[in-house]
């Protein structure tokens, strides 16, 4: 059986579930091309307005909901468009349709999101430069892996609300980072992070627990 003789819809569902699937079928190649073209438009934009940024994100994620009506000022626009992330280009994204982002999220430059499976980023989370979300992976068996003819797989990534993912962090498939947590610069996250913890290192390890303070101090 070649990759072109499989049920494309079943293959897509297998990808989203994290099961073995084939990435180089016509449907998935076309989906990545669509996203790449949308990402290229964002990356090529020079000093986009907040509304333009939101429109680019809507195209990347293939969101057919219209944007809210324009506000009177640019500052008010930021409040109106809070559901759309603030993005510093360039970024790289695989599909775009498997990304869910909360409100008031900031994504710094050179972010890579391989959204083979769903990647969720909670509200008010800050993403540093050069952060990579790798929800896709490959079989370890080289015969099964088989280059572009072999199957791939993945796992969902969930980042809770109010997190800070510092620069040069890599997050691997199947990881959940709890609300309010911080991941130190240069970390590789290979295990789940509990809520309100600081982790750092390769692999990332718990540095300390954050005590919640109603006055905002830690």
Short mmCIF file of C-alpha atoms in Angstrom, two decimals:
data_model
loop_
_atom_site.label_atom_id
_atom_site.label_comp_id
_atom_site.label_asym_id
_atom_site.label_seq_id
_atom_site.Cartn_x
_atom_site.Cartn_y
_atom_site.Cartn_z
CA UNK A 1 0.00 0.00 0.00
CA UNK A 2 1.41 3.42 -0.97
CA UNK A 3 0.62 6.60 0.90
CA UNK A 4 -1.58 7.72 -1.99
CA UNK A 5 -3.94 4.74 -1.62
CA UNK A 6 -5.04 5.43 1.95
CA UNK A 7 -8.23 7.09 3.17
CA UNK A 8 -7.23 10.76 3.46
CA UNK A 9 -9.91 11.65 6.02
CA UNK A 10 -8.96 8.71 8.24
CA UNK A 11 -5.30 9.67 7.84
CA UNK A 12 -6.08 13.24 8.98
CA UNK A 13 -8.00 11.99 12.01
CA UNK A 14 -5.14 9.66 12.92
CA UNK A 15 -2.73 12.59 12.79
CA UNK A 16 -4.89 14.69 15.10
CA UNK A 17 -5.23 11.79 17.57
CA UNK A 18 -1.47 11.28 17.68
CA UNK A 19 -1.61 7.88 15.96
CA UNK A 20 0.67 6.78 13.13
CA UNK A 21 -0.25 8.63 9.94
CA UNK A 22 1.34 9.60 6.62
CA UNK A 23 2.42 13.24 6.23
CA UNK A 24 3.03 13.27 2.47
CA UNK A 25 -0.46 12.54 1.18
CA UNK A 26 -1.84 15.13 -1.26
CA UNK A 27 -4.32 16.50 1.28
CA UNK A 28 -1.74 17.11 4.02
CA UNK A 29 0.84 18.51 1.59
CA UNK A 30 -1.81 20.96 0.37
CA UNK A 31 -2.75 21.87 3.96
CA UNK A 32 0.86 22.71 4.80
CA UNK A 33 1.19 24.73 1.61
CA UNK A 34 -1.91 26.77 2.47
CA UNK A 35 -0.53 27.53 5.93
CA UNK A 36 2.94 28.32 4.59
CA UNK A 37 1.50 30.88 2.19
CA UNK A 38 -0.47 32.54 4.99
CA UNK A 39 2.58 32.59 7.28
CA UNK A 40 4.67 34.10 4.47
CA UNK A 41 2.20 36.98 4.17
CA UNK A 42 2.57 37.73 7.88
CA UNK A 43 6.35 37.45 7.80
CA UNK A 44 6.58 39.76 4.78
CA UNK A 45 4.44 42.48 6.32
CA UNK A 46 6.33 45.59 7.39
CA UNK A 47 5.15 46.98 10.72
CA UNK A 48 1.58 45.58 10.52
CA UNK A 49 -1.19 47.22 12.50
CA UNK A 50 -2.90 45.29 15.28
CA UNK A 51 -5.85 44.60 12.96
CA UNK A 52 -3.61 43.44 10.13
CA UNK A 53 -1.83 41.13 12.56
CA UNK A 54 -5.16 39.65 13.65
CA UNK A 55 -6.23 39.17 10.04
CA UNK A 56 -2.97 37.36 9.24
CA UNK A 57 -3.54 35.07 12.23
CA UNK A 58 -7.10 34.41 11.10
CA UNK A 59 -5.73 33.32 7.71
CA UNK A 60 -3.00 31.15 9.25
CA UNK A 61 -5.46 29.29 11.47
CA UNK A 62 -8.09 29.14 8.70
CA UNK A 63 -10.59 30.85 11.01
CA UNK A 64 -13.65 31.95 9.02
CA UNK A 65 -15.07 34.14 11.79
CA UNK A 66 -14.99 37.84 10.83
CA UNK A 67 -12.93 40.24 12.91
CA UNK A 68 -14.79 42.59 15.28
CA UNK A 69 -15.64 46.05 13.88
CA UNK A 70 -12.72 48.52 13.98
CA UNK A 71 -12.23 50.62 17.09
CA UNK A 72 -11.69 54.38 17.09
CA UNK A 73 -8.00 54.26 18.06
CA UNK A 74 -5.08 51.84 17.85
CA UNK A 75 -5.05 51.49 21.65
CA UNK A 76 -8.73 50.55 21.62
CA UNK A 77 -8.06 48.11 18.78
CA UNK A 78 -5.77 46.15 21.07
CA UNK A 79 -8.65 45.67 23.50
CA UNK A 80 -11.11 44.79 20.74
CA UNK A 81 -8.72 42.22 19.24
CA UNK A 82 -7.55 40.65 22.50
CA UNK A 83 -8.57 37.17 21.31
CA UNK A 84 -5.87 37.29 18.64
CA UNK A 85 -2.20 36.92 19.64
CA UNK A 86 0.31 39.73 19.38
CA UNK A 87 3.01 38.32 17.09
CA UNK A 88 6.57 39.43 16.36
CA UNK A 89 7.49 37.96 12.98
CA UNK A 90 8.98 35.82 11.61
CA UNK A 91 7.24 32.65 12.74
CA UNK A 92 6.92 29.13 11.30
CA UNK A 93 3.80 26.96 11.51
CA UNK A 94 2.94 23.62 9.91
CA UNK A 95 -0.87 23.53 9.57
CA UNK A 96 -2.33 26.37 11.63
CA UNK A 97 -5.66 24.59 12.00
CA UNK A 98 -4.51 22.66 15.08
CA UNK A 99 -3.63 25.71 17.18
CA UNK A 100 -5.83 27.15 19.94
CA UNK A 101 -4.70 30.40 21.56
CA UNK A 102 -6.34 32.27 24.43
CA UNK A 103 -6.67 36.03 24.80
CA UNK A 104 -3.82 38.51 25.37
CA UNK A 105 -1.11 36.06 24.26
CA UNK A 106 2.29 37.33 23.06
CA UNK A 107 4.41 35.31 20.62
CA UNK A 108 7.94 36.60 20.07
CA UNK A 109 10.01 36.19 16.90
CA UNK A 110 11.28 32.89 15.45
CA UNK A 111 8.56 30.84 17.10
CA UNK A 112 8.04 27.43 15.49
CA UNK A 113 4.77 25.55 15.96
CA UNK A 114 4.58 22.07 14.48
CA UNK A 115 0.88 21.50 15.07
CA UNK A 116 0.59 17.89 13.97
CA UNK A 117 -1.63 17.50 17.04
CA UNK A 118 -3.39 20.33 18.82
CA UNK A 119 -1.19 22.98 20.42
CA UNK A 120 -3.04 25.03 23.04
CA UNK A 121 -1.65 28.24 24.56
CA UNK A 122 -3.62 29.70 27.45
CA UNK A 123 -4.64 33.30 27.96
CA UNK A 124 -2.06 35.89 29.05
CA UNK A 125 0.83 33.54 28.29
CA UNK A 126 4.09 35.05 27.04
CA UNK A 127 6.21 33.15 24.49
CA UNK A 128 9.86 34.21 24.21
CA UNK A 129 12.00 34.31 21.06
CA UNK A 130 13.11 31.09 19.35
CA UNK A 131 10.57 28.90 21.17
CA UNK A 132 9.64 25.62 19.46
CA UNK A 133 6.46 23.61 19.96
CA UNK A 134 7.08 20.15 18.51
CA UNK A 135 3.81 18.20 18.65
CA UNK A 136 5.04 15.88 15.88
CA UNK A 137 7.65 13.14 16.10
CA UNK A 138 8.88 10.04 14.24
CA UNK A 139 9.15 6.31 15.00
CA UNK A 140 12.48 5.24 16.49
CA UNK A 141 12.60 2.13 14.30
CA UNK A 142 14.43 3.26 11.12
CA UNK A 143 12.73 0.62 8.97
CA UNK A 144 9.31 1.82 10.06
CA UNK A 145 10.39 5.47 9.79
CA UNK A 146 11.30 4.94 6.11
CA UNK A 147 11.92 8.56 5.10
CA UNK A 148 9.04 10.36 3.41
CA UNK A 149 7.29 7.04 2.70
CA UNK A 150 6.98 6.08 6.36
CA UNK A 151 4.48 7.10 9.04
CA UNK A 152 4.79 9.82 11.65
CA UNK A 153 2.97 10.44 14.92
CA UNK A 154 2.55 13.06 17.61
CA UNK A 155 1.05 14.25 20.87
CA UNK A 156 -0.89 17.31 22.00
CA UNK A 157 0.87 20.21 23.72
CA UNK A 158 -1.01 22.28 26.30
CA UNK A 159 0.34 25.45 27.91
CA UNK A 160 -1.92 26.80 30.63
CA UNK A 161 -2.94 30.36 31.34
CA UNK A 162 -0.51 32.96 32.68
CA UNK A 163 2.64 31.06 31.75
CA UNK A 164 6.00 32.49 30.67
CA UNK A 165 7.98 30.40 28.19
CA UNK A 166 11.40 32.06 27.99
CA UNK A 167 13.66 32.20 24.93
CA UNK A 168 15.07 29.15 23.14
CA UNK A 169 12.74 26.68 24.87
CA UNK A 170 11.75 23.44 23.13
CA UNK A 171 8.50 21.71 24.12
CA UNK A 172 8.13 18.09 23.03
CA UNK A 173 4.98 16.12 22.09
CA UNK A 174 2.46 15.17 24.77
CA UNK A 175 3.52 17.87 27.25
CA UNK A 176 1.24 19.86 29.55
CA UNK A 177 2.59 22.97 31.27
CA UNK A 178 0.35 24.00 34.14
CA UNK A 179 -1.11 27.46 34.64
CA UNK A 180 1.15 30.16 36.04
CA UNK A 181 4.39 28.29 35.40
CA UNK A 182 7.69 29.61 34.03
CA UNK A 183 10.07 27.67 31.78
CA UNK A 184 13.63 29.03 31.92
CA UNK A 185 15.57 30.02 28.82
CA UNK A 186 17.14 27.22 26.82
CA UNK A 187 15.09 24.46 28.43
CA UNK A 188 13.91 21.27 26.73
CA UNK A 189 10.59 20.24 28.26
CA UNK A 190 10.28 16.44 28.21
CA UNK A 191 7.85 15.99 31.14
CA UNK A 192 4.70 17.72 32.34
CA UNK A 193 5.16 20.86 34.44
CA UNK A 194 2.84 21.30 37.46
CA UNK A 195 0.93 24.57 37.81
CA UNK A 196 2.81 27.46 39.42
CA UNK A 197 6.31 26.03 39.16
CA UNK A 198 9.59 27.24 37.69
CA UNK A 199 11.48 24.69 35.60
CA UNK A 200 14.74 24.96 33.68
CA UNK A 201 17.43 22.83 32.06
CA UNK A 202 17.85 20.09 29.48
CA UNK A 203 15.83 18.16 30.34
CA UNK A 204 13.79 20.72 32.27
CA UNK A 205 13.61 20.07 36.01
CA UNK A 206 11.69 21.76 38.79
CA UNK A 207 13.59 24.67 40.32
CA UNK A 208 10.95 25.84 42.75
CA UNK A 209 7.24 26.15 43.40
CA UNK A 210 5.65 29.56 43.11
CA UNK A 211 3.54 30.60 46.07
CA UNK A 212 0.45 32.42 44.84
CA UNK A 213 0.07 35.89 46.31
CA UNK A 214 -3.10 37.98 45.96
CA UNK A 215 -0.91 41.12 45.82
CA UNK A 216 0.97 39.83 42.78
CA UNK A 217 4.27 39.34 44.65
CA UNK A 218 6.23 36.08 44.74
#
